[in-house]
Amino acid sequence: MQRVLSGVQPSGDFHLGNYIGAFRQWVADQESHDAFYCVVDLHALTEGIDPAYLRQKTFEAVRNLLAIGLDPKVSTIFVQSQVPEHPRLSWLLECTATMGELRRMTQFKAKGRSQESSRVGLFTYPVLMAADILLYKANRVPVGDDQRQHLELARELAQRFNNRYGELFVVPEAAIPAVGARVLDLQHPERKMSKSVESPLGTIGVLDDPDEIDRKVKKAVTDTDGEVRYAPDEKPGLANLLSLLAVATGRTPQDVAAGYTRYGDLKRDLAEALVDLLRPVRERAASLAAEPVVVEEVLRAGAARAHEIASVTYAQAAEAMGLLA
Ligand code: TRP
């Protein structure tokens, strides 16, 4: 069976954009792959996150992964820092990667952090991510388009290591969602849906209650020509609503558009469909919130299983590079 691995930052929130663009794929992949899903708390440290907040968000992220439908009996769900081989392999890979390569990473550049006061961890972030992937010899890595370059680096480091020290790592393939999987902000349809703190009305959280979902959909920005048709360039707000209803009901946006003449009717049906889509997520999250031991047990079992595999790969890499066993 092919192995799939992906990671999510505990600091990011779980919203409809992640759910449609990424998490639904994670859930589907667990049926057909040996799946590993990792909450990357070490990566969150690069942002200088508050300790109590990080602890809480990491726990919540694991709970949310269960809520969206990952099955811990089938998938390995774990927290990065609980498997010590991640930073250990990262060091070996840092001694494989070059300054030039990391300087070219657009995410690092975009954050404008190439300054004296920048954290070193932010610079080496992509190498730790490569370690996350290569430790498990993952074949397939579902990530957003913004991670494409990081995945390229992971592939390059795997190949370089293999050429220099002997065939060890699997060269991973990125699995990037189709353009249709891009959910836009309901208030600012020119950009994708991201954090609710930045756009409280434009972002639907996977745990939003039905009233919140209804309110946000009703307030979604459209346009004034009043004509229901699917035209993403001309009418991005409306197109976003049509694609969302299409995704939620398994149709095409054009099909959905054909069934409406009024924006209000479309919004009413969309709100209802999204409430239905997210209902199981909300219900699972509520029952898990009442039972923290379930999450604790998932963490324990996940770390043990991940460690079993990561420790073997790490030992092979260390030995290949000349470290004493
Ligand atoms: N950098 C990724 C992001 O911000 C998260 C991540 C860390 C990741 N390690 C990973 C994704 C390994 C896939 C595989 O989205």
PDB file of N, CA and C and ligand atoms in Angstrom, residues 5-9 26 38 40 43 80 107 125 128-130 132-133 141-144 146-147 150-151, ligand 1:
ATOM      1  N   LEU A   5       1.233  11.158   3.561  1.00  0.00           N
ATOM      2  CA  LEU A   5       1.506  11.907   4.790  1.00  0.00           C
ATOM      3  C   LEU A   5       1.199  13.373   4.550  1.00  0.00           C
ATOM      4  N   SER A   6       0.573  13.991   5.546  1.00  0.00           N
ATOM      5  CA  SER A   6       0.456  15.440   5.487  1.00  0.00           C
ATOM      6  C   SER A   6       0.524  16.026   6.885  1.00  0.00           C
ATOM      7  N   GLY A   7       0.688  17.336   6.933  1.00  0.00           N
ATOM      8  CA  GLY A   7       0.823  18.009   8.222  1.00  0.00           C
ATOM      9  C   GLY A   7      -0.016  19.258   8.275  1.00  0.00           C
ATOM     10  N   VAL A   8      -0.418  19.611   9.488  1.00  0.00           N
ATOM     11  CA  VAL A   8      -1.194  20.845   9.672  1.00  0.00           C
ATOM     12  C   VAL A   8      -0.646  21.580  10.890  1.00  0.00           C
ATOM     13  N   GLN A   9      -0.542  22.895  10.754  1.00  0.00           N
ATOM     14  CA  GLN A   9      -0.085  23.718  11.880  1.00  0.00           C
ATOM     15  C   GLN A   9      -1.191  23.815  12.922  1.00  0.00           C
ATOM     16  N   TRP A  26      -7.851  14.139   2.798  1.00  0.00           N
ATOM     17  CA  TRP A  26      -7.178  13.340   3.824  1.00  0.00           C
ATOM     18  C   TRP A  26      -8.070  12.173   4.247  1.00  0.00           C
ATOM     19  N   CYS A  38      -0.047  14.586  10.716  1.00  0.00           N
ATOM     20  CA  CYS A  38       0.813  15.105  11.768  1.00  0.00           C
ATOM     21  C   CYS A  38       0.429  16.543  12.116  1.00  0.00           C
ATOM     22  N   VAL A  40       1.875  19.781  13.320  1.00  0.00           N
ATOM     23  CA  VAL A  40       3.276  20.212  13.330  1.00  0.00           C
ATOM     24  C   VAL A  40       3.517  21.351  14.329  1.00  0.00           C
ATOM     25  N   HIS A  43       6.810  23.359  13.965  1.00  0.00           N
ATOM     26  CA  HIS A  43       6.743  24.423  12.962  1.00  0.00           C
ATOM     27  C   HIS A  43       6.076  25.676  13.530  1.00  0.00           C
ATOM     28  N   GLN A  80       3.969  16.114  16.018  1.00  0.00           N
ATOM     29  CA  GLN A  80       5.361  16.116  15.545  1.00  0.00           C
ATOM     30  C   GLN A  80       6.392  16.058  16.679  1.00  0.00           C
ATOM     31  N   GLN A 107       8.079  31.478   0.473  1.00  0.00           N
ATOM     32  CA  GLN A 107       7.317  31.755   1.695  1.00  0.00           C
ATOM     33  C   GLN A 107       8.186  32.524   2.695  1.00  0.00           C
ATOM     34  N   TYR A 125      12.674  26.118   8.334  1.00  0.00           N
ATOM     35  CA  TYR A 125      11.329  25.527   8.330  1.00  0.00           C
ATOM     36  C   TYR A 125      11.136  24.467   7.233  1.00  0.00           C
ATOM     37  N   LEU A 128      12.777  21.045   8.014  1.00  0.00           N
ATOM     38  CA  LEU A 128      12.024  20.251   8.988  1.00  0.00           C
ATOM     39  C   LEU A 128      10.822  19.598   8.304  1.00  0.00           C
ATOM     40  N   MET A 129      10.207  20.325   7.415  1.00  0.00           N
ATOM     41  CA  MET A 129       9.070  19.766   6.679  1.00  0.00           C
ATOM     42  C   MET A 129       9.527  18.586   5.804  1.00  0.00           C
ATOM     43  N   ALA A 130      10.690  18.708   5.198  1.00  0.00           N
ATOM     44  CA  ALA A 130      11.227  17.594   4.404  1.00  0.00           C
ATOM     45  C   ALA A 130      11.450  16.388   5.310  1.00  0.00           C
ATOM     46  N   ASP A 132       9.810  15.636   8.023  1.00  0.00           N
ATOM     47  CA  ASP A 132       8.482  15.072   8.333  1.00  0.00           C
ATOM     48  C   ASP A 132       8.089  14.036   7.283  1.00  0.00           C
ATOM     49  N   ILE A 133       8.361  14.386   6.047  1.00  0.00           N
ATOM     50  CA  ILE A 133       7.906  13.556   4.925  1.00  0.00           C
ATOM     51  C   ILE A 133       8.827  12.355   4.711  1.00  0.00           C
ATOM     52  N   VAL A 141       1.979  13.346  -0.903  1.00  0.00           N
ATOM     53  CA  VAL A 141       1.857  14.388   0.109  1.00  0.00           C
ATOM     54  C   VAL A 141       0.828  15.415  -0.340  1.00  0.00           C
ATOM     55  N   PRO A 142      -0.402  15.323   0.165  1.00  0.00           N
ATOM     56  CA  PRO A 142      -1.405  16.327  -0.198  1.00  0.00           C
ATOM     57  C   PRO A 142      -1.099  17.652   0.507  1.00  0.00           C
ATOM     58  N   VAL A 143      -0.907  18.690  -0.278  1.00  0.00           N
ATOM     59  CA  VAL A 143      -0.641  20.031   0.282  1.00  0.00           C
ATOM     60  C   VAL A 143      -1.307  21.088  -0.579  1.00  0.00           C
ATOM     61  N   GLY A 144      -1.451  22.270  -0.024  1.00  0.00           N
ATOM     62  CA  GLY A 144      -1.971  23.405  -0.783  1.00  0.00           C
ATOM     63  C   GLY A 144      -0.905  23.899  -1.752  1.00  0.00           C
ATOM     64  N   ASP A 146       0.431  26.656  -1.993  1.00  0.00           N
ATOM     65  CA  ASP A 146       1.478  27.474  -1.365  1.00  0.00           C
ATOM     66  C   ASP A 146       2.658  26.637  -0.848  1.00  0.00           C
ATOM     67  N   GLN A 147       2.484  25.314  -0.809  1.00  0.00           N
ATOM     68  CA  GLN A 147       3.552  24.435  -0.305  1.00  0.00           C
ATOM     69  C   GLN A 147       4.305  23.719  -1.428  1.00  0.00           C
ATOM     70  N   HIS A 150       8.070  23.980  -1.231  1.00  0.00           N
ATOM     71  CA  HIS A 150       8.624  23.198  -0.119  1.00  0.00           C
ATOM     72  C   HIS A 150       8.696  21.711  -0.479  1.00  0.00           C
ATOM     73  N   LEU A 151       7.688  21.250  -1.191  1.00  0.00           N
ATOM     74  CA  LEU A 151       7.678  19.852  -1.628  1.00  0.00           C
ATOM     75  C   LEU A 151       8.800  19.576  -2.623  1.00  0.00           C
TER      76      LEU A 151
HETATM   77  N1  TRP B   1       4.176  23.674   5.931  1.00  0.00           N
HETATM   78  C1  TRP B   1       2.876  23.068   5.878  1.00  0.00           C
HETATM   79  C2  TRP B   1       1.824  24.170   5.849  1.00  0.00           C
HETATM   80  O1  TRP B   1       2.033  25.241   6.362  1.00  0.00           O
HETATM   81  C3  TRP B   1       2.640  22.146   7.064  1.00  0.00           C
HETATM   82  C4  TRP B   1       3.538  20.957   7.062  1.00  0.00           C
HETATM   83  C5  TRP B   1       4.583  20.717   7.886  1.00  0.00           C
HETATM   84  C6  TRP B   1       3.447  19.843   6.194  1.00  0.00           C
HETATM   85  N2  TRP B   1       5.143  19.520   7.623  1.00  0.00           N
HETATM   86  C7  TRP B   1       4.478  18.941   6.592  1.00  0.00           C
HETATM   87  C8  TRP B   1       2.602  19.511   5.134  1.00  0.00           C
HETATM   88  C9  TRP B   1       4.679  17.733   5.930  1.00  0.00           C
HETATM   89  C10 TRP B   1       2.806  18.294   4.476  1.00  0.00           C
HETATM   90  C11 TRP B   1       3.841  17.413   4.877  1.00  0.00           C
HETATM   91  O2  TRP B   1       0.751  23.917   5.348  1.00  0.00           O
END
